[in-house]
Short mmCIF file of C-alpha atoms in Angstrom, two decimals:
data_model
loop_
_atom_site.label_atom_id
_atom_site.label_comp_id
_atom_site.label_asym_id
_atom_site.label_seq_id
_atom_site.Cartn_x
_atom_site.Cartn_y
_atom_site.Cartn_z
CA UNK A 6 0.89 -23.93 -1.76
CA UNK A 7 4.46 -23.86 -2.99
CA UNK A 8 6.95 -21.77 -1.00
CA UNK A 9 9.84 -20.56 -3.14
CA UNK A 10 12.82 -18.43 -2.18
CA UNK A 11 15.07 -18.56 -5.25
CA UNK A 12 14.41 -16.54 -8.41
CA UNK A 13 15.28 -19.43 -10.74
CA UNK A 14 12.70 -21.69 -9.09
CA UNK A 15 10.07 -18.96 -9.25
CA UNK A 16 10.68 -18.38 -12.94
CA UNK A 17 10.55 -22.08 -13.63
CA UNK A 18 7.11 -22.43 -12.08
CA UNK A 19 5.80 -19.28 -13.77
CA UNK A 20 7.02 -20.60 -17.13
CA UNK A 21 5.09 -23.86 -16.60
CA UNK A 22 1.91 -21.92 -15.88
CA UNK A 23 2.46 -19.74 -18.94
CA UNK A 24 2.85 -22.81 -21.13
CA UNK A 25 -0.56 -23.93 -19.90
CA UNK A 26 -2.09 -20.56 -20.79
CA UNK A 27 -2.99 -19.76 -17.19
CA UNK A 28 -3.76 -16.23 -15.98
CA UNK A 29 -1.65 -15.11 -13.01
CA UNK A 30 -2.56 -12.63 -10.28
CA UNK A 31 0.00 -11.25 -7.83
CA UNK A 32 -0.31 -9.90 -4.27
CA UNK A 33 2.96 -8.38 -3.00
CA UNK A 34 3.20 -7.94 0.79
CA UNK A 35 5.69 -7.31 3.57
CA UNK A 36 4.13 -10.01 5.71
CA UNK A 37 2.48 -9.73 9.15
CA UNK A 38 -0.70 -10.49 7.26
CA UNK A 39 -4.24 -9.57 8.33
CA UNK A 40 -7.72 -9.75 6.82
CA UNK A 41 -6.95 -6.84 4.53
CA UNK A 42 -4.27 -8.93 2.83
CA UNK A 43 -6.57 -11.94 2.65
CA UNK A 44 -9.16 -9.79 0.88
CA UNK A 45 -6.53 -9.10 -1.79
CA UNK A 46 -5.86 -12.83 -2.18
CA UNK A 47 -9.58 -13.55 -2.38
CA UNK A 48 -9.97 -10.93 -5.12
CA UNK A 49 -6.96 -12.35 -6.96
CA UNK A 50 -8.51 -15.82 -6.93
CA UNK A 51 -11.67 -14.45 -8.52
CA UNK A 52 -9.85 -12.90 -11.48
CA UNK A 53 -7.05 -15.39 -12.24
CA UNK A 54 -6.19 -19.08 -12.48
CA UNK A 55 -3.14 -18.88 -10.23
CA UNK A 56 -2.34 -16.58 -7.32
CA UNK A 57 1.21 -15.64 -6.32
CA UNK A 58 1.89 -13.76 -3.08
CA UNK A 59 5.23 -12.45 -1.90
CA UNK A 60 6.53 -11.66 1.56
CA UNK A 61 9.52 -9.37 1.53
CA UNK A 62 10.32 -6.69 4.11
CA UNK A 63 11.86 -4.23 1.69
CA UNK A 64 14.81 -2.34 3.23
CA UNK A 65 14.83 0.22 0.41
CA UNK A 66 11.52 1.76 1.47
CA UNK A 67 12.51 2.36 5.10
CA UNK A 68 13.95 5.76 6.00
CA UNK A 69 16.95 6.53 8.17
CA UNK A 70 14.80 7.03 11.28
CA UNK A 71 12.55 4.04 10.63
CA UNK A 72 13.59 0.84 12.37
CA UNK A 73 13.19 -2.01 9.90
CA UNK A 74 14.39 -4.37 12.62
CA UNK A 75 11.21 -3.79 14.61
CA UNK A 76 8.89 -4.47 11.68
CA UNK A 77 6.71 -7.43 12.79
CA UNK A 78 7.64 -10.73 11.13
CA UNK A 79 5.16 -13.59 11.45
CA UNK A 80 6.12 -15.94 8.64
CA UNK A 81 4.59 -19.15 10.03
CA UNK A 82 1.22 -17.52 10.71
CA UNK A 83 1.37 -15.74 7.34
CA UNK A 84 1.90 -19.02 5.53
CA UNK A 85 -1.09 -20.57 7.29
CA UNK A 86 -3.33 -17.68 6.30
CA UNK A 87 -2.23 -17.77 2.67
CA UNK A 88 -2.68 -21.53 2.50
CA UNK A 89 -6.20 -21.24 3.92
CA UNK A 90 -7.02 -18.43 1.47
CA UNK A 91 -6.02 -20.61 -1.47
CA UNK A 92 -2.77 -18.95 -2.54
CA UNK A 93 -0.89 -21.15 -5.05
CA UNK A 94 2.67 -19.89 -4.61
CA UNK A 95 4.45 -17.84 -1.96
CA UNK A 96 7.70 -16.10 -2.93
CA UNK A 97 9.91 -15.34 0.10
CA UNK A 98 13.20 -13.86 -1.12
CA UNK A 99 15.89 -12.44 1.14
CA UNK A 100 17.38 -8.95 0.70
CA UNK A 101 20.51 -10.58 -0.74
CA UNK A 102 18.40 -12.21 -3.46
CA UNK A 103 16.51 -9.03 -4.35
CA UNK A 104 19.49 -6.66 -3.97
CA UNK A 105 22.61 -8.79 -4.63
CA UNK A 106 24.80 -5.68 -5.09
CA UNK A 107 23.47 -4.03 -1.95
CA UNK A 108 21.22 -1.00 -1.79
CA UNK A 109 23.92 1.50 -2.69
CA UNK A 110 24.62 -0.16 -6.06
CA UNK A 111 21.02 -1.04 -6.95
CA UNK A 112 19.33 0.56 -9.96
CA UNK A 113 16.05 2.16 -8.96
CA UNK A 114 12.73 3.28 -10.38
CA UNK A 115 11.30 6.66 -9.45
CA UNK A 116 7.85 8.05 -10.32
CA UNK A 117 7.67 11.88 -10.36
CA UNK A 118 4.83 14.17 -9.28
CA UNK A 119 2.34 11.74 -7.77
CA UNK A 120 4.96 10.37 -5.34
CA UNK A 121 6.45 13.66 -4.17
CA UNK A 122 3.94 14.93 -1.62
CA UNK A 123 2.10 13.60 1.46
CA UNK A 124 3.79 10.29 2.41
CA UNK A 125 6.49 11.01 -0.17
CA UNK A 126 7.36 14.22 1.65
CA UNK A 127 7.04 12.76 5.14
CA UNK A 128 9.11 9.68 4.24
CA UNK A 129 11.85 10.75 1.78
CA UNK A 130 12.89 7.90 -0.51
CA UNK A 131 9.97 5.71 0.56
CA UNK A 132 8.19 5.58 -2.78
CA UNK A 133 11.45 5.10 -4.68
CA UNK A 134 11.92 1.97 -2.59
CA UNK A 135 8.34 0.86 -3.22
CA UNK A 136 8.43 1.34 -6.99
CA UNK A 137 11.85 -0.24 -7.33
CA UNK A 138 10.91 -3.43 -5.50
CA UNK A 139 7.45 -3.66 -7.09
CA UNK A 140 8.96 -3.18 -10.55
CA UNK A 141 11.47 -5.93 -9.82
CA UNK A 142 8.80 -8.26 -8.44
CA UNK A 143 6.63 -7.58 -11.50
CA UNK A 144 9.58 -8.57 -13.71
CA UNK A 145 10.05 -11.79 -11.74
CA UNK A 146 6.41 -12.88 -11.43
CA UNK A 147 5.20 -11.52 -14.79
CA UNK A 148 1.59 -11.28 -13.58
CA UNK A 149 -1.41 -10.40 -15.68
CA UNK A 150 -3.03 -8.74 -12.68
CA UNK A 151 -1.75 -7.29 -9.42
CA UNK A 152 -3.96 -6.48 -6.42
CA UNK A 153 -3.26 -3.64 -3.99
CA UNK A 154 -5.25 -2.27 -1.05
CA UNK A 155 -6.72 1.21 -1.20
CA UNK A 156 -5.69 1.84 2.41
CA UNK A 157 -2.39 2.89 0.80
CA UNK A 158 -4.16 5.13 -1.71
CA UNK A 159 -1.13 7.16 -2.75
CA UNK A 160 0.89 3.97 -3.23
CA UNK A 161 -1.79 2.60 -5.58
CA UNK A 162 -1.67 5.78 -7.68
CA UNK A 163 2.14 5.69 -7.77
CA UNK A 164 2.19 2.06 -8.92
CA UNK A 165 -0.57 2.65 -11.47
CA UNK A 166 1.46 5.55 -12.90
CA UNK A 167 4.61 3.43 -13.04
CA UNK A 168 2.78 0.65 -14.90
CA UNK A 169 1.38 3.14 -17.41
CA UNK A 170 4.64 5.03 -17.91
CA UNK A 171 6.73 1.87 -18.37
CA UNK A 172 4.12 0.15 -20.61
CA UNK A 173 3.80 -2.86 -18.33
CA UNK A 174 1.05 -5.27 -19.50
CA UNK A 175 -0.37 -5.56 -15.99
CA UNK A 176 -3.86 -4.67 -14.77
CA UNK A 177 -3.79 -3.03 -11.35
CA UNK A 178 -6.86 -3.86 -9.25
CA UNK A 179 -7.41 -1.62 -6.24
CA UNK A 180 -9.34 -3.31 -3.42
CA UNK A 181 -11.36 -1.42 -0.81
CA UNK A 182 -9.93 -0.87 2.66
CA UNK A 183 -10.89 -3.42 5.31
CA UNK A 184 -11.73 -1.83 8.66
CA UNK A 185 -12.32 -2.83 12.24
CA UNK A 186 -15.77 -2.20 13.71
CA UNK A 187 -14.42 1.07 15.14
CA UNK A 188 -13.59 2.32 11.64
CA UNK A 189 -9.82 1.92 12.10
CA UNK A 190 -8.23 0.71 8.86
CA UNK A 191 -6.51 -2.66 9.22
CA UNK A 192 -2.74 -2.28 9.13
CA UNK A 193 0.30 -4.17 10.34
CA UNK A 194 1.26 -0.99 12.17
CA UNK A 195 -1.81 -1.31 14.39
CA UNK A 196 0.26 -3.90 16.29
CA UNK A 197 2.26 -1.00 17.72
CA UNK A 198 -0.83 0.43 19.46
CA UNK A 199 -1.43 -0.22 23.15
CA UNK A 200 -4.98 -0.50 24.51
CA UNK A 201 -5.39 3.22 25.18
CA UNK A 202 -4.00 4.15 21.77
CA UNK A 203 -6.29 1.62 20.10
CA UNK A 204 -9.21 3.56 21.55
CA UNK A 205 -7.83 6.86 20.27
CA UNK A 206 -6.85 5.73 16.76
CA UNK A 207 -10.39 5.62 15.25
CA UNK A 208 -10.46 9.43 15.53
CA UNK A 209 -8.57 9.44 12.24
CA UNK A 210 -11.30 7.71 10.23
CA UNK A 211 -14.08 9.53 12.10
CA UNK A 212 -12.66 12.89 11.11
CA UNK A 213 -12.25 11.78 7.51
CA UNK A 214 -15.96 10.95 7.48
CA UNK A 215 -16.78 14.33 9.02
CA UNK A 216 -14.61 16.09 6.46
CA UNK A 217 -16.16 14.16 3.56
CA UNK A 218 -19.59 15.37 4.66
CA UNK A 219 -18.45 18.94 5.30
CA UNK A 220 -16.97 19.49 1.82
CA UNK A 221 -20.32 18.67 0.20
CA UNK A 222 -21.62 22.04 1.38
CA UNK A 223 -18.45 24.07 1.92
CA UNK A 224 -15.63 24.49 -0.62
CA UNK A 225 -13.13 25.95 1.84
CA UNK A 226 -11.05 22.79 1.48
CA UNK A 227 -7.99 24.13 3.26
CA UNK A 228 -9.90 25.53 6.22
CA UNK A 229 -11.95 22.38 6.69
CA UNK A 230 -8.84 20.17 6.51
CA UNK A 231 -7.16 22.32 9.15
CA UNK A 232 -10.19 21.91 11.42
CA UNK A 233 -10.12 18.13 10.95
CA UNK A 234 -6.41 18.14 11.84
CA UNK A 235 -7.15 20.05 15.04
CA UNK A 236 -9.87 17.54 15.92
CA UNK A 237 -7.46 14.63 15.39
CA UNK A 238 -4.85 16.32 17.59
CA UNK A 239 -7.43 17.02 20.31
CA UNK A 240 -8.30 13.32 20.33
CA UNK A 241 -4.72 12.54 21.38
CA UNK A 242 -3.02 11.92 18.06
CA UNK A 243 -0.50 14.07 16.18
CA UNK A 244 -1.52 14.90 12.62
CA UNK A 245 1.22 14.48 10.03
CA UNK A 246 -0.92 15.77 7.17
CA UNK A 247 -4.50 15.90 5.96
CA UNK A 248 -5.29 17.14 2.46
CA UNK A 249 -8.20 17.14 0.02
CA UNK A 250 -6.91 16.19 -3.42
CA UNK A 251 -7.90 15.36 -6.97
CA UNK A 252 -8.49 11.60 -6.86
CA UNK A 253 -6.14 10.72 -9.73
CA UNK A 254 -3.41 13.37 -9.88
CA UNK A 255 -3.33 13.89 -6.08
CA UNK A 256 -2.87 17.61 -6.68
CA UNK A 257 -4.69 19.95 -4.24
CA UNK A 258 -8.38 19.89 -5.15
CA UNK A 259 -9.94 22.86 -6.90
CA UNK A 260 -13.54 23.97 -6.49
CA UNK A 261 -14.35 22.51 -9.93
CA UNK A 262 -13.07 19.00 -9.14
CA UNK A 263 -15.73 16.35 -8.61
CA UNK A 264 -13.67 13.21 -7.93
CA UNK A 265 -11.74 13.82 -4.72
CA UNK A 266 -9.79 11.90 -2.15
CA UNK A 267 -8.98 12.94 1.40
CA UNK A 268 -5.50 11.76 2.35
CA UNK A 269 -4.35 11.71 5.96
CA UNK A 270 -1.59 10.46 8.21
CA UNK A 271 -1.25 10.80 11.96
CA UNK A 272 0.98 9.51 14.73
CA UNK A 273 -0.61 7.55 17.57
CA UNK A 274 2.01 6.51 20.08
CA UNK A 275 4.76 4.69 18.15
CA UNK A 276 2.51 4.03 15.15
CA UNK A 277 2.20 6.27 12.10
CA UNK A 278 -1.26 5.53 10.71
CA UNK A 279 -2.51 6.46 7.25
CA UNK A 280 -6.06 6.54 5.92
CA UNK A 281 -8.09 8.04 3.10
CA UNK A 282 -11.62 8.51 1.90
CA UNK A 283 -12.81 9.02 -1.67
CA UNK A 284 -15.55 11.56 -2.25
CA UNK A 285 -17.64 12.23 -5.36
CA UNK A 286 -19.28 15.65 -5.46
CA UNK A 287 -22.45 16.26 -7.44
#
């Protein structure tokens, strides 16, 4: 596995692969990798000749009250995992390489509508930071395919919309969420949980499953979501939001919608956990 930091070296290697007619898949990450990330790499290997991963803790997507300095960085362990998974190239740029003018002078990409609610409302500017860095990484790597985890369901829809709106020739592959035996979705933020909180956190996914079953026989979407939020709070978490939405537009679901997604976020100790569950109604 090649490890490259500089843009010129990355482009040089990508150009060599292109000259050979090789298909390239890309897995962008912020590091602190777990099995969920490795599932993305495994999927990428199945659909392309070469797999590029990136590790970049993106300062643009952190809000004013979010401490980027505490974000877990485990570069040596991450490299070992990617090597074992068969990644061909790891791109590890610094903020100075990605944002040479600094954040205040950086052009940005913003996706309307689908990015404005839920995590977009709870974390102002977050999705602008995500789409800006992903757009820039797409321009650098020039992948045919990019793999993203469905644990960040809203993020996948935002990126898919950006790719469509900007006519990027990139196929976005969404990969199912990897979970612990308890049902807790794998996330780097799970590292913030202490033992007691780790026991509480599965209440989020359990209530999503309950809600998914409840809406099959009751179309009071708002009332049911409020009940699920109360259940999550009673378990010892603090619900940020829980909504039943149209699976593609992420607008509040109507009684006529058949393809739905339940989006949720809740605080458990220092960790803000997100999860979702897709539901198809008959």
